Amino acid sequence: MTAHLYLLLGAVILLLIFFLLSRAGLRHEQNRDGCEGDAQEFKRDSLAAELSARIFSAEDPEFVSSETCASAARAFRQERTTLALEWLRGVRTQVNRLFRSHLQAARQNPDLKPAGELRLGMHFLTFQLTTGILYIVIRVRGPLPAARLVLHSLLLSEKMLKMAKDVVPSTGTTVSVELLGLDSNANHQGEAR
Amino acid sequence: MLSSVLWILGPILESLIVVRAVQGNFLKEYKLFYSYIIWVFLRDLSLFAVYHSWPAAYAYVYWYSQFFSVLVGCGVVWEIYKVALANYPGAARMARSVLLFLFIITMSRIAVYAANNAKWLPGKTTLETEREFRIVQALVLIGLLALLAYYAIPAGRNLKGIILGYGVFLGTNLAQLTLRDFLGDKFQYWWQYIQPTTYILVLLIWCCTLWDFFPSPESGLATRIEVDYQSLAYETRKRLRAAGSYIVKAIRS
């Protein structure tokens, strides 16, 4: 049994070295190909914000399903799903560029703080994971049920935050809000609606 | 006959690697790596002499010199770290923390094992000891490579060759040492062919990639190094949050 484990370890080491070597080259090529200039800022123009809100709104699908036949409504839902996936992919691409640009700057910065860098890496990973899950949910169920699911989980987490506040008044809030990717302004705006 | 050919082929390739570095005047660029090659070359010649003139001592000389080879091999991993991150002080700082952590974790495992065995050497045999140290080297090398991939640090042809060759050497060595330990003398017959063959493969990789000097490529990108790290990290975190809230807002409205 131990022997098998060691053999497996040997094979994994070899595979990892091949994989990481090719990955390092690939990432470098991607960086060289450009995107540096426009990656500095996360772009959110009002038109894009309005469009993205429209993708997840219930208004259009309800109107289409009330006015047209079932097959047309289904085709509309499919189109919306494609649009939502494309939008999410666009946001993820922007975030990837932004993070790559950060890494390019950080790797040459002699003041780099390993702990801060690890925290930032975790933030990025959390973002990738949550948007990855969202992508799967949109693909499987469509944008509307995905939006409902996100809203439901946000409400649940807000309830949990309140409960945590009641139990331990001074802790828990900041971390959870950070993990959700919400700033306080966004939170209040959401509640106001 | 075949094992003798493989045995002779090793020092020939090793000397070729060193000769090319001397001719191209780049021996000093990878000092520790070439020290390792020179050590292995001298060891191979000595072992050849011992095997033919004093066969009874061969096993002792082999295993004790092998243990020293493992230590010199650590220099190769150190060289990879030094060369790859020479122009990237931020990534080098990160690497020091991560690699130190990996090193402490893996060495503590060996120390605990050694303490439980009530011997100064961590394994029952030199073979087991070598395997444990190879695992430490392999994990540190993988950690280093993961950082190179994470920060997209370009490696030149020479450095890639050193990494690939040493990685293949570590991986195959680990598998062979395990089989030798697990199957015992039954594996000895195969060991005498498999071990030098894989080592020749490694030497061929080094021969091809270190034939000429290729410096590590520059990243060629204008970076924001003038910004201090705290504000850089703060900005990135802020933008990540902005992206998160943008998605949530779109879904909420």
GROMACS .gro file of N, CA and C in nm, chain A residues 98-154:
model
  171
   98LEU      N    1  -0.748   4.199  -1.483
   98LEU     CA    2  -0.716   4.287  -1.371
   98LEU      C    3  -0.619   4.217  -1.274
   99PHE      N    4  -0.648   4.090  -1.245
   99PHE     CA    5  -0.564   4.018  -1.150
   99PHE      C    6  -0.426   3.989  -1.210
  100ARG      N    7  -0.425   3.961  -1.340
  100ARG     CA    8  -0.296   3.936  -1.407
  100ARG      C    9  -0.210   4.063  -1.402
  101SER      N   10  -0.276   4.175  -1.422
  101SER     CA   11  -0.204   4.302  -1.417
  101SER      C   12  -0.149   4.326  -1.276
  102HIS      N   13  -0.228   4.287  -1.174
  102HIS     CA   14  -0.179   4.298  -1.036
  102HIS      C   15  -0.055   4.211  -1.016
  103LEU      N   16  -0.063   4.087  -1.066
  103LEU     CA   17   0.049   3.994  -1.047
  103LEU      C   18   0.176   4.045  -1.116
  104GLN      N   19   0.158   4.106  -1.232
  104GLN     CA   20   0.273   4.161  -1.304
  104GLN      C   21   0.341   4.270  -1.223
  105ALA      N   22   0.259   4.351  -1.156
  105ALA     CA   23   0.317   4.458  -1.075
  105ALA      C   24   0.376   4.403  -0.947
  106ALA      N   25   0.303   4.307  -0.886
  106ALA     CA   26   0.345   4.254  -0.755
  106ALA      C   27   0.476   4.176  -0.763
  107ARG      N   28   0.495   4.102  -0.872
  107ARG     CA   29   0.614   4.015  -0.881
  107ARG      C   30   0.744   4.095  -0.880
  108GLN      N   31   0.737   4.222  -0.918
  108GLN     CA   32   0.859   4.304  -0.919
  108GLN      C   33   0.865   4.402  -0.803
  109ASN      N   34   0.765   4.393  -0.716
  109ASN     CA   35   0.760   4.488  -0.604
  109ASN      C   36   0.833   4.431  -0.482
  110PRO      N   37   0.944   4.493  -0.443
  110PRO     CA   38   1.022   4.436  -0.332
  110PRO      C   39   0.952   4.444  -0.196
  111ASP      N   40   0.844   4.527  -0.190
  111ASP     CA   41   0.772   4.541  -0.062
  111ASP      C   42   0.658   4.441  -0.047
  112LEU      N   43   0.648   4.348  -0.140
  112LEU     CA   44   0.536   4.252  -0.138
  112LEU      C   45   0.522   4.186  -0.001
  113LYS      N   46   0.396   4.178   0.046
  113LYS     CA   47   0.368   4.112   0.175
  113LYS      C   48   0.306   3.977   0.144
  114PRO      N   49   0.376   3.868   0.174
  114PRO     CA   50   0.323   3.736   0.141
  114PRO      C   51   0.184   3.710   0.198
  115ALA      N   52   0.158   3.757   0.322
  115ALA     CA   53   0.026   3.732   0.383
  115ALA      C   54  -0.083   3.806   0.304
  116GLY      N   55  -0.054   3.931   0.269
  116GLY     CA   56  -0.150   4.010   0.192
  116GLY      C   57  -0.174   3.948   0.056
  117GLU      N   58  -0.069   3.899  -0.002
  117GLU     CA   59  -0.077   3.837  -0.135
  117GLU      C   60  -0.162   3.709  -0.130
  118LEU      N   61  -0.145   3.633  -0.023
  118LEU     CA   62  -0.224   3.511  -0.007
  118LEU      C   63  -0.372   3.544   0.012
  119ARG      N   64  -0.398   3.649   0.091
  119ARG     CA   65  -0.538   3.691   0.113
  119ARG      C   66  -0.602   3.733  -0.019
  120LEU      N   67  -0.525   3.807  -0.097
  120LEU     CA   68  -0.575   3.852  -0.227
  120LEU      C   69  -0.600   3.734  -0.319
  121GLY      N   70  -0.510   3.638  -0.315
  121GLY     CA   71  -0.527   3.515  -0.394
  121GLY      C   72  -0.654   3.443  -0.354
  122MET      N   73  -0.682   3.441  -0.224
  122MET     CA   74  -0.804   3.376  -0.175
  122MET      C   75  -0.929   3.450  -0.222
  123HIS      N   76  -0.921   3.584  -0.222
  123HIS     CA   77  -1.031   3.667  -0.273
  123HIS      C   78  -1.061   3.631  -0.417
  124PHE      N   79  -0.953   3.623  -0.494
  124PHE     CA   80  -0.966   3.594  -0.637
  124PHE      C   81  -1.026   3.454  -0.658
  125LEU      N   82  -0.975   3.360  -0.578
  125LEU     CA   83  -1.024   3.222  -0.587
  125LEU      C   84  -1.172   3.215  -0.551
  126THR      N   85  -1.211   3.288  -0.446
  126THR     CA   86  -1.352   3.290  -0.404
  126THR      C   87  -1.439   3.348  -0.516
  127PHE      N   88  -1.389   3.455  -0.577
  127PHE     CA   89  -1.463   3.517  -0.687
  127PHE      C   90  -1.480   3.417  -0.801
  128GLN      N   91  -1.370   3.350  -0.836
  128GLN     CA   92  -1.373   3.253  -0.946
  128GLN      C   93  -1.469   3.138  -0.915
  129LEU      N   94  -1.465   3.093  -0.791
  129LEU     CA   95  -1.551   2.981  -0.751
  129LEU      C   96  -1.699   3.020  -0.757
  130THR      N   97  -1.731   3.137  -0.699
  130THR     CA   98  -1.872   3.176  -0.695
  130THR      C   99  -1.926   3.204  -0.836
  131THR      N  100  -1.843   3.272  -0.916
  131THR     CA  101  -1.891   3.300  -1.053
  131THR      C  102  -1.895   3.170  -1.135
  132GLY      N  103  -1.806   3.078  -1.103
  132GLY     CA  104  -1.807   2.947  -1.170
  132GLY      C  105  -1.936   2.872  -1.140
  133ILE      N  106  -1.977   2.876  -1.013
  133ILE     CA  107  -2.102   2.810  -0.973
  133ILE      C  108  -2.220   2.879  -1.042
  134LEU      N  109  -2.214   3.013  -1.043
  134LEU     CA  110  -2.321   3.091  -1.107
  134LEU      C  111  -2.331   3.055  -1.256
  135TYR      N  112  -2.216   3.038  -1.319
  135TYR     CA  113  -2.211   3.002  -1.462
  135TYR      C  114  -2.283   2.869  -1.485
  136ILE      N  115  -2.253   2.772  -1.398
  136ILE     CA  116  -2.315   2.639  -1.412
  136ILE      C  117  -2.466   2.648  -1.391
  137VAL      N  118  -2.505   2.724  -1.288
  137VAL     CA  119  -2.649   2.736  -1.259
  137VAL      C  120  -2.720   2.803  -1.376
  138ILE      N  121  -2.660   2.909  -1.433
  138ILE     CA  122  -2.723   2.977  -1.548
  138ILE      C  123  -2.734   2.880  -1.666
  139ARG      N  124  -2.630   2.807  -1.687
  139ARG     CA  125  -2.627   2.713  -1.800
  139ARG      C  126  -2.734   2.605  -1.785
  140VAL      N  127  -2.750   2.555  -1.664
  140VAL     CA  128  -2.844   2.445  -1.641
  140VAL      C  129  -2.988   2.495  -1.629
  141ARG      N  130  -3.007   2.604  -1.552
  141ARG     CA  131  -3.143   2.647  -1.520
  141ARG      C  132  -3.187   2.774  -1.592
  142GLY      N  133  -3.093   2.848  -1.650
  142GLY     CA  134  -3.128   2.976  -1.715
  142GLY      C  135  -3.104   3.093  -1.621
  143PRO      N  136  -3.106   3.217  -1.675
  143PRO     CA  137  -3.070   3.333  -1.593
  143PRO      C  138  -3.170   3.366  -1.481
  144LEU      N  139  -3.301   3.344  -1.510
  144LEU     CA  140  -3.400   3.382  -1.407
  144LEU      C  141  -3.392   3.297  -1.281
  145PRO      N  142  -3.397   3.163  -1.296
  145PRO     CA  143  -3.382   3.081  -1.174
  145PRO      C  144  -3.247   3.105  -1.105
  146ALA      N  145  -3.144   3.134  -1.184
  146ALA     CA  146  -3.012   3.163  -1.125
  146ALA      C  147  -3.019   3.289  -1.040
  147ALA      N  148  -3.087   3.392  -1.094
  147ALA     CA  149  -3.102   3.517  -1.019
  147ALA      C  150  -3.179   3.492  -0.890
  148ARG      N  151  -3.286   3.410  -0.901
  148ARG     CA  152  -3.365   3.379  -0.781
  148ARG      C  153  -3.280   3.308  -0.677
  149LEU      N  154  -3.198   3.215  -0.725
  149LEU     CA  155  -3.111   3.139  -0.634
  149LEU      C  156  -3.011   3.232  -0.565
  150VAL      N  157  -2.954   3.323  -0.644
  150VAL     CA  158  -2.856   3.416  -0.585
  150VAL      C  159  -2.925   3.505  -0.482
  151LEU      N  160  -3.044   3.555  -0.519
  151LEU     CA  161  -3.117   3.640  -0.424
  151LEU      C  162  -3.149   3.566  -0.295
  152HIS      N  163  -3.192   3.442  -0.314
  152HIS     CA  164  -3.227   3.360  -0.198
  152HIS      C  165  -3.104   3.341  -0.109
  153SER      N  166  -2.989   3.309  -0.171
  153SER     CA  167  -2.868   3.287  -0.091
  153SER      C  168  -2.819   3.417  -0.027
  154LEU      N  169  -2.841   3.530  -0.098
  154LEU     CA  170  -2.802   3.659  -0.039
  154LEU      C  171  -2.887   3.692   0.083
   0.00000   0.00000   0.00000
